[in-house]
Structure formats: structure tokens, C-alpha cells
Coordinates of C-alpha atoms and ligand atoms in Angstrom, one line a residue:
X1 CA -11.2 24.6 -20.9
X2 CA -8.0 25.4 -19.3
X3 CA -6.9 24.0 -15.7
X4 CA -4.4 26.4 -14.7
X5 CA -4.5 30.0 -14.2
X6 CA -1.7 32.9 -12.9
X7 CA -2.5 33.6 -9.5
X8 CA -0.5 35.6 -6.6
X9 CA 0.4 33.2 -3.7
X10 CA 1.7 34.5 -0.3
X11 CA 4.2 32.3 1.1
X12 CA 5.3 35.0 4.2
X13 CA 6.8 38.1 4.9
X14 CA 7.4 40.0 1.7
X15 CA 7.2 36.8 0.0
X16 CA 4.9 36.7 -2.9
X17 CA 5.0 34.7 -6.2
X18 CA 2.8 35.1 -9.3
X19 CA 2.7 31.4 -10.7
X20 CA 0.7 28.8 -12.5
X21 CA -1.9 27.3 -9.9
X22 CA -4.7 25.1 -10.5
X23 CA -8.2 27.0 -11.4
X24 CA -10.2 26.4 -8.0
X25 CA -12.8 23.8 -8.4
X26 CA -16.3 24.6 -7.3
X27 CA -19.0 22.6 -5.3
X28 CA -22.7 22.9 -4.8
X29 CA -23.8 26.7 -4.5
X30 CA -20.1 28.1 -5.3
X31 CA -19.2 30.6 -8.3
X32 CA -16.1 30.4 -10.2
X33 CA -15.4 34.2 -11.2
X34 CA -13.0 35.6 -13.9
X35 CA -11.7 38.5 -12.0
X36 CA -11.9 41.6 -13.9
X37 CA -10.5 44.1 -11.3
X38 CA -8.8 43.6 -7.8
X39 CA -8.1 46.4 -5.6
X40 CA -5.0 46.9 -3.4
X41 CA -5.9 47.7 0.1
X42 CA -4.1 49.1 3.0
X43 CA -4.8 45.5 4.7
X44 CA -3.1 43.6 2.1
X45 CA 0.2 46.0 2.5
X46 CA 0.1 44.9 6.1
X47 CA -0.2 41.3 5.5
X48 CA 2.4 41.6 2.9
X49 CA 5.0 43.2 5.3
X50 CA 3.6 41.1 8.3
X51 CA 3.4 37.8 6.4
X52 CA 0.0 36.9 8.1
X53 CA -3.1 38.1 9.2
X54 CA -4.5 36.5 12.4
X55 CA -8.1 36.6 11.1
X56 CA -8.1 36.7 7.3
X57 CA -5.3 34.7 5.7
X58 CA -2.3 32.4 6.7
X59 CA 0.1 31.5 4.3
X60 CA 0.8 29.8 1.8
X61 CA -2.5 31.1 0.3
X62 CA -3.9 32.8 -2.4
X63 CA -4.0 36.7 -1.8
X64 CA -6.4 39.9 -2.4
X65 CA -9.9 40.3 -1.4
X66 CA -11.6 43.4 -3.0
X67 CA -12.8 42.2 -6.4
X68 CA -15.5 42.3 -9.0
X69 CA -15.7 40.2 -12.3
X70 CA -17.8 37.7 -14.2
X71 CA -19.6 34.5 -13.6
X72 CA -17.9 31.7 -15.6
X73 CA -19.5 28.6 -13.9
X74 CA -22.2 28.2 -11.1
X75 CA -22.2 25.2 -8.6
X76 CA -25.4 23.1 -8.5
X77 CA -28.3 24.8 -6.6
X78 CA -27.2 28.6 -7.7
X79 CA -30.3 30.4 -8.7
X80 CA -29.6 34.2 -8.3
X81 CA -26.3 33.8 -10.8
X82 CA -25.4 32.5 -14.3
X83 CA -22.4 32.6 -16.3
X84 CA -21.9 35.7 -17.9
X85 CA -23.2 38.0 -15.2
X86 CA -21.0 40.7 -13.7
X87 CA -20.7 40.2 -10.0
X88 CA -19.2 41.8 -6.9
X89 CA -18.6 39.6 -4.1
X90 CA -17.4 40.6 -0.6
X91 CA -14.5 38.8 1.0
X92 CA -16.3 37.3 4.1
X93 CA -19.6 36.0 5.0
X94 CA -20.9 35.3 8.5
X95 CA -22.5 31.8 9.5
X96 CA -25.9 33.5 10.2
X97 CA -26.6 31.3 13.2
X98 CA -24.4 32.3 16.2
X99 CA -25.1 34.4 19.3
X100 CA -23.5 37.3 17.3
X101 CA -25.3 36.7 13.9
X102 CA -28.8 36.7 15.6
X103 CA -28.1 40.2 17.1
X104 CA -27.4 41.8 14.0
X105 CA -23.6 41.6 14.8
X106 CA -22.5 39.3 12.1
X107 CA -19.2 41.4 11.7
X108 CA -18.4 39.5 15.0
X109 CA -19.5 36.1 14.2
X110 CA -18.1 33.4 15.8
X111 CA -17.5 31.5 12.5
X112 CA -16.7 34.4 10.0
X113 CA -15.6 32.8 6.8
X114 CA -13.3 34.6 4.8
X115 CA -12.1 34.6 1.3
X116 CA -8.8 35.6 -0.6
X117 CA -7.6 34.9 -3.9
X118 CA -8.6 38.0 -5.8
X119 CA -5.1 38.7 -7.4
X120 CA -5.9 36.0 -10.0
X121 CA -7.3 35.0 -13.3
X122 CA -10.1 33.2 -11.4
X123 CA -11.4 33.0 -7.9
X124 CA -13.9 30.5 -6.3
X125 CA -16.6 32.2 -4.0
X126 CA -17.8 29.7 -1.5
X127 CA -21.5 29.1 -1.3
X128 CA -21.8 30.9 2.1
X129 CA -20.6 34.1 0.3
X130 CA -22.6 33.4 -2.9
X131 CA -25.9 33.5 -0.8
X132 CA -25.1 36.6 1.7
X133 CA -22.8 39.0 0.1
X134 CA -22.6 38.6 -3.6
X135 CA -24.3 41.0 -5.8
X136 CA -24.9 41.5 -9.7
X137 CA -23.2 45.0 -10.6
X138 CA -25.8 47.3 -11.8
X139 CA -25.5 48.8 -15.4
X140 CA -23.3 51.9 -15.7
X141 CA -21.1 50.4 -12.5
X142 CA -17.6 49.7 -13.7
X143 CA -15.8 46.8 -11.8
X144 CA -13.5 48.8 -10.3
X145 CA -16.3 51.0 -8.9
X146 CA -18.0 47.5 -7.7
X147 CA -14.6 46.4 -6.1
X148 CA -14.8 49.4 -3.5
X149 CA -18.0 47.9 -2.3
X150 CA -16.1 46.0 0.4
X151 CA -13.8 48.7 2.2
X152 CA -16.7 51.4 1.5
X153 CA -19.1 48.9 3.6
X154 CA -16.5 48.9 6.5
X155 CA -16.2 52.7 6.4
X156 CA -20.2 53.4 6.0
X157 CA -20.4 51.1 9.0
X158 CA -17.8 53.1 10.9
X159 CA -19.6 56.2 10.2
X160 CA -23.1 55.3 10.8
X161 CA -21.7 53.9 14.2
X162 CA -20.8 57.6 15.3
X163 CA -24.3 58.5 14.9
X164 CA -23.4 61.3 12.4
X165 CA -25.8 63.9 11.6
X166 CA -26.1 66.8 8.9
X167 CA -24.2 69.7 10.0
X168 CA -21.9 67.7 12.4
X169 CA -18.0 68.7 12.6
X170 CA -15.9 65.5 11.7
X171 CA -12.3 65.1 12.1
X172 CA -10.6 62.3 10.1
X173 CA -6.9 61.6 11.2
X174 CA -5.1 59.8 8.6
X175 CA -5.7 60.0 4.9
X176 CA -5.0 56.9 3.3
X177 CA -7.7 55.4 1.1
X178 CA -9.9 54.7 4.0
X179 CA -9.3 58.4 5.6
X180 CA -10.2 59.6 2.3
X181 CA -13.4 57.2 2.1
X182 CA -14.3 58.5 5.4
X183 CA -14.1 62.3 3.9
X184 CA -16.0 61.6 0.8
X185 CA -18.8 59.7 2.8
X186 CA -18.9 62.4 5.5
X187 CA -19.5 65.0 3.0
X188 CA -22.6 62.9 1.4
X189 CA -23.9 62.6 5.0
X190 CA -23.7 66.2 5.2
X191 CA -20.9 66.7 7.8
X192 CA -18.5 69.5 7.7
X193 CA -15.2 67.9 7.6
X194 CA -11.7 68.7 9.0
X195 CA -9.0 66.2 7.6
X196 CA -5.6 66.0 9.2
X197 CA -2.8 64.7 7.3
X198 CA 1.0 64.6 7.3
X199 CA 1.6 65.0 3.7
X200 CA 0.4 68.1 1.7
X201 CA -0.3 65.4 -1.2
X202 CA -2.9 63.9 1.2
X203 CA -4.4 67.1 2.0
X204 CA -4.8 68.1 -1.7
X205 CA -6.5 64.6 -2.1
X206 CA -8.8 65.5 0.8
X207 CA -9.9 68.7 -0.8
X208 CA -10.5 67.2 -3.9
X209 CA -13.1 64.5 -1.8
X210 CA -14.6 68.1 -0.2
X211 CA -13.2 68.5 3.0
X212 CA -13.7 71.9 4.4
X213 CA -10.6 72.6 6.5
X214 CA -7.1 71.0 6.0
X215 CA -4.6 70.7 8.9
X216 CA -1.0 69.5 7.9
X217 CA 0.2 67.6 11.0
X218 CA 3.7 67.0 11.1
X219 CA 5.3 64.2 13.2
X220 CA 5.0 64.5 16.8
X221 CA 2.7 67.9 16.4
X222 CA -0.5 67.8 18.4
X223 CA -3.2 69.9 16.4
X224 CA -5.5 69.8 19.4
X225 CA -5.4 73.9 19.7
X226 CA -5.8 74.0 15.5
X227 CA -8.8 71.8 16.0
X228 CA -10.5 73.7 18.6
X229 CA -9.9 76.7 16.9
X230 CA -11.8 75.7 14.1
X231 CA -14.7 74.6 16.4
X232 CA -15.4 77.5 18.5
X233 CA -13.0 76.2 21.3
X234 CA -15.4 73.2 21.5
X235 CA -13.5 70.4 19.8
X236 CA -15.2 68.4 17.0
X237 CA -18.3 66.5 17.3
X238 CA -16.7 63.4 15.8
X239 CA -13.2 62.2 15.5
X240 CA -12.4 59.2 13.2
X241 CA -9.0 57.8 13.7
X242 CA -7.9 56.0 10.3
X243 CA -4.2 55.3 10.7
X244 CA -4.0 52.7 13.0
X245 CA -1.3 53.8 15.7
X246 CA -1.6 54.1 19.8
X247 CA -0.7 57.9 19.4
X248 CA -3.3 58.8 17.0
X249 CA -5.9 56.7 18.9
X250 CA -5.0 58.8 22.1
X251 CA -5.0 62.0 19.7
X252 CA -8.5 61.3 18.6
X253 CA -9.9 61.7 22.1
X254 CA -8.5 64.9 22.8
X255 CA -10.3 66.2 19.6
X256 CA -13.7 65.6 20.3
X257 CA -16.2 67.8 22.4
X258 CA -17.8 67.1 25.5
X259 CA -20.4 64.6 24.7
X260 CA -18.4 63.8 21.4
X261 CA -17.7 60.3 19.7
X262 CA -14.8 58.9 18.6
X263 CA -14.2 55.9 16.3
X264 CA -11.1 53.9 16.7
X265 CA -11.3 52.7 13.0
X266 CA -7.4 51.9 12.1
X267 CA -6.8 48.6 13.6
X268 CA -3.2 49.2 15.8
X269 CA -0.4 46.0 15.9
X270 CA -1.0 43.3 18.2
X271 CA -0.2 44.3 21.9
X272 CA -0.7 48.1 21.6
X273 CA -1.7 49.9 24.8
X274 CA -3.4 53.4 25.0
X275 CA -3.6 55.9 27.6
X276 CA -6.7 57.8 28.1
X277 CA -7.6 60.2 30.7
X278 CA -10.2 58.5 32.8
X279 CA -11.7 61.8 34.0
X280 CA -12.0 63.4 30.4
X281 CA -14.1 60.4 29.2
X282 CA -16.4 60.4 32.1
X283 CA -16.8 64.2 32.9
X284 CA -16.9 65.1 29.1
X285 CA -19.1 62.0 28.4
X286 CA -16.8 60.9 25.4
X287 CA -18.4 58.1 23.6
X288 CA -15.8 55.6 22.0
X289 CA -16.5 53.0 19.1
X290 CA -13.8 50.9 17.6
X291 CA -15.7 49.7 14.2
X292 CA -14.4 46.3 12.8
X293 CA -15.2 45.1 9.2
X294 CA -18.8 44.9 7.7
X295 CA -22.1 43.0 7.8
X296 CA -24.3 41.9 5.1
X297 CA -26.7 44.9 5.2
X298 CA -23.7 47.4 4.9
X299 CA -22.3 45.8 1.7
X300 CA -25.9 46.0 0.2
X301 CA -25.9 49.6 1.2
X302 CA -22.4 50.3 0.0
X303 CA -23.4 48.9 -3.4
X304 CA -26.7 51.4 -3.5
X305 CA -24.2 54.2 -2.6
X306 CA -21.6 53.3 -5.3
X307 CA -24.5 52.9 -7.9
X308 CA -25.7 56.5 -7.0
X309 CA -22.3 57.4 -7.9
X310 CA -21.5 59.0 -4.6
X311 CA -18.2 57.0 -4.3
X312 CA -16.4 56.0 -7.1
X313 CA -13.0 54.4 -8.5
X314 CA -11.8 57.5 -10.1
X315 CA -11.4 59.0 -6.7
X316 CA -9.6 56.3 -5.0
X317 CA -7.9 54.0 -7.8
X318 CA -5.1 56.1 -9.4
X319 CA -3.0 53.1 -11.0
X320 CA -3.7 50.2 -13.1
X321 CA -1.4 47.4 -13.3
X322 CA -1.1 43.6 -14.8
X323 CA -1.1 40.9 -12.2
X324 CA 2.4 40.0 -13.2
X325 CA 3.4 43.4 -11.7
X326 CA 1.7 42.8 -8.1
X327 CA 5.3 42.3 -6.3
X328 CA 6.6 45.7 -7.5
X329 CA 3.1 47.3 -6.7
X330 CA 3.2 45.8 -3.3
X331 CA 6.9 46.7 -2.5
X332 CA 6.0 50.5 -4.0
X333 CA 2.8 50.7 -1.5
X334 CA 4.9 49.7 1.4
X335 CA 7.3 52.2 1.1
X336 CA 5.2 55.1 0.2
X337 CA 2.9 56.1 2.9
X338 CA -0.1 57.9 1.8
X339 CA -0.7 56.0 -1.6
X340 CA -3.9 55.4 -3.2
X341 CA -5.1 52.1 -4.5
X342 CA -4.2 50.1 -7.4
X343 CA -6.2 48.4 -9.8
X344 CA -4.7 44.9 -10.6
X345 CA -6.1 43.5 -13.9
X346 CA -5.5 40.0 -14.2
Ligands
LIG401 ZN1 -9.8 45.8 1.8
LIG402 ZN1 -22.1 33.9 12.9

């Protein structure tokens, strides 16, 4: 067997090289997976621009985290998988023993293990992820569909944390891949969706996902009145912020009705501050959530959702590129807001 492979190595800000590296070795309990599809993600673009991610990746490092592929080797002690299996593995796994893990808040695990390196011919899946967050891809589910499981698990958890019920009206601010996934999933859950975006192309995509109302929101505009006009003057039951900017966090609070729920889903840059009217929070009983990451239960649920065909790659992936073009792809995604996902095929 060959010993070298082509992989993307992130060295720092906008510094990425596609180069030969050693094929990762595996220990007991690990899997070696031949990557068949790796999807670009807003987080990767952010990491590429900033050169690091405090929790997920410290350069120089292998890069990319949404993947599906074929098992080529299994470490000693692995019983659920064998070479040839089609698998999807999440990008992290909790320890299962700490304060948070014992309270089913595994996304806040004190020792969350992250795995990067999806933009490569092969990736090592560490034992802990093999045990808790790796699944056989069901027949009929493509590699690209399966690779959506990780972001979908985050979105699904974010949506359920709002207590959404069929018939609720939900506003989604920001229509990148994550915002669009909220639109699509909220429709699956039976909600009426108001989609707010800055570009007509994004609104067109949201319409394709089933959004009921579309609001074009130019820079610096406050669509509060427009949203109230669509909700009998009350405001929405649930507002999802999927941009990751202080201004839109503040906007989200203004869009909900009394007793409504906000989910600040988009992570803002470090040191961001927001201002919220305290009286509004209190006398209007607005609930605020800020969901981060996923848990093993939601990885499982997201795979079921993909298997039922409720979420599929054809809605979210609009380009395929070879690994050798990754640098151009990242530059393109960085300079074009409102992009979709690209499937990297190593
Ligand atoms: Zn991602
Ligand atoms: Zn833990």
C-alpha cells in the first residue's frame, strides 16, 4: 500500500497548501477512511480567513471536517466496522464522563475531541469518534448527503432547543447554508417561515426550501415593522440568528413576540458585545438560546433525517471540485457571501 497521500494543510491566515503527507497511522479502535466527499462549511471559511479556531483547529494542521467515505482499515478492537463499509463520522466526540457529559450536554464537554483532515485522500477517525459518532451510511444515501449530517445535527439541535411546534411562525435571519438548512428543517417541523436575507439570490434559494415569506433586507435596514406586518402586529414565535454579527443578534430580539424565543445560532467574532433592552426581555418574557455544536443524540437524529430524504445534498451543495482546487474554492467562498457548499472530491 502507498504511504503518502495528498492533503490540505492549513498553515495560517489564508495560507493553505495541498501537499503530500504521510497517510495517518491508526491505533487500537481507530479507523482509516478513504474520503469520498468533504463539504466546505462556513466555519472552514472563517478559519481560513482568521488562520485559527480557538476550539477546533490550531495550525499547522490538516483541514476540513464534514466528510463521508469508505473504511480502508480498522484498528484492533473495532467491531462495528470493517474495510469496505461506507461510513460517516462526525468531527468531534465528547468524553462521556465529565460533569457536562453526565447531564446530556455533551456539546459542552470539558474534553471535546475534535478531528480535522477531511480535505485529504485519507483521514484517521480516532477511537472515541468511532465509538460514539460514526455510522454506516444507509443504502440510497449518497456520500454527500451523509456528509451533511454534522452541520444538520447542529441545526436540528438549535431548532429543537427553541421548542418549535407545528404552526409556529419562525424568522430566519441570514441565508447561508446554515440559515437555509434552518428554513428547510423548520418546514419539515411544520412551521411557517419568514426568511430574511441581503440578496435576491439567497431569497430565491430560501423560496426553493419552502420559505413562506421572503424579506429582502438591505444593509442597515431594520425589518421589524415588515415582520410585525406579517404576524398580526405581534412578532414571530421564534427568531433564529444565522449570521454571527452583533447587529443581527440585536435584531433577532426585536423580531419575536411576547413570550417568544430567540436562538443566537451564529457565533460572533471574539470580544463582540450586544445591547438588549432589559425591560423588553423581562416584561415581554423573551427567552434566549445560543446553541453551539452537536451531541451524539443529534448526530444520530440527523442521519435519520437525511435517510428519510428530508434534507439532501442537492439542496445545499452546488459545486464539485477536486482537492487540488481547494485553495481557489476557499478564496472564492471568502469573497462571495451567500455561497452554498462545495463538495471536495479527493
Ligand atoms: Zn461544518
Ligand atoms: Zn465530557
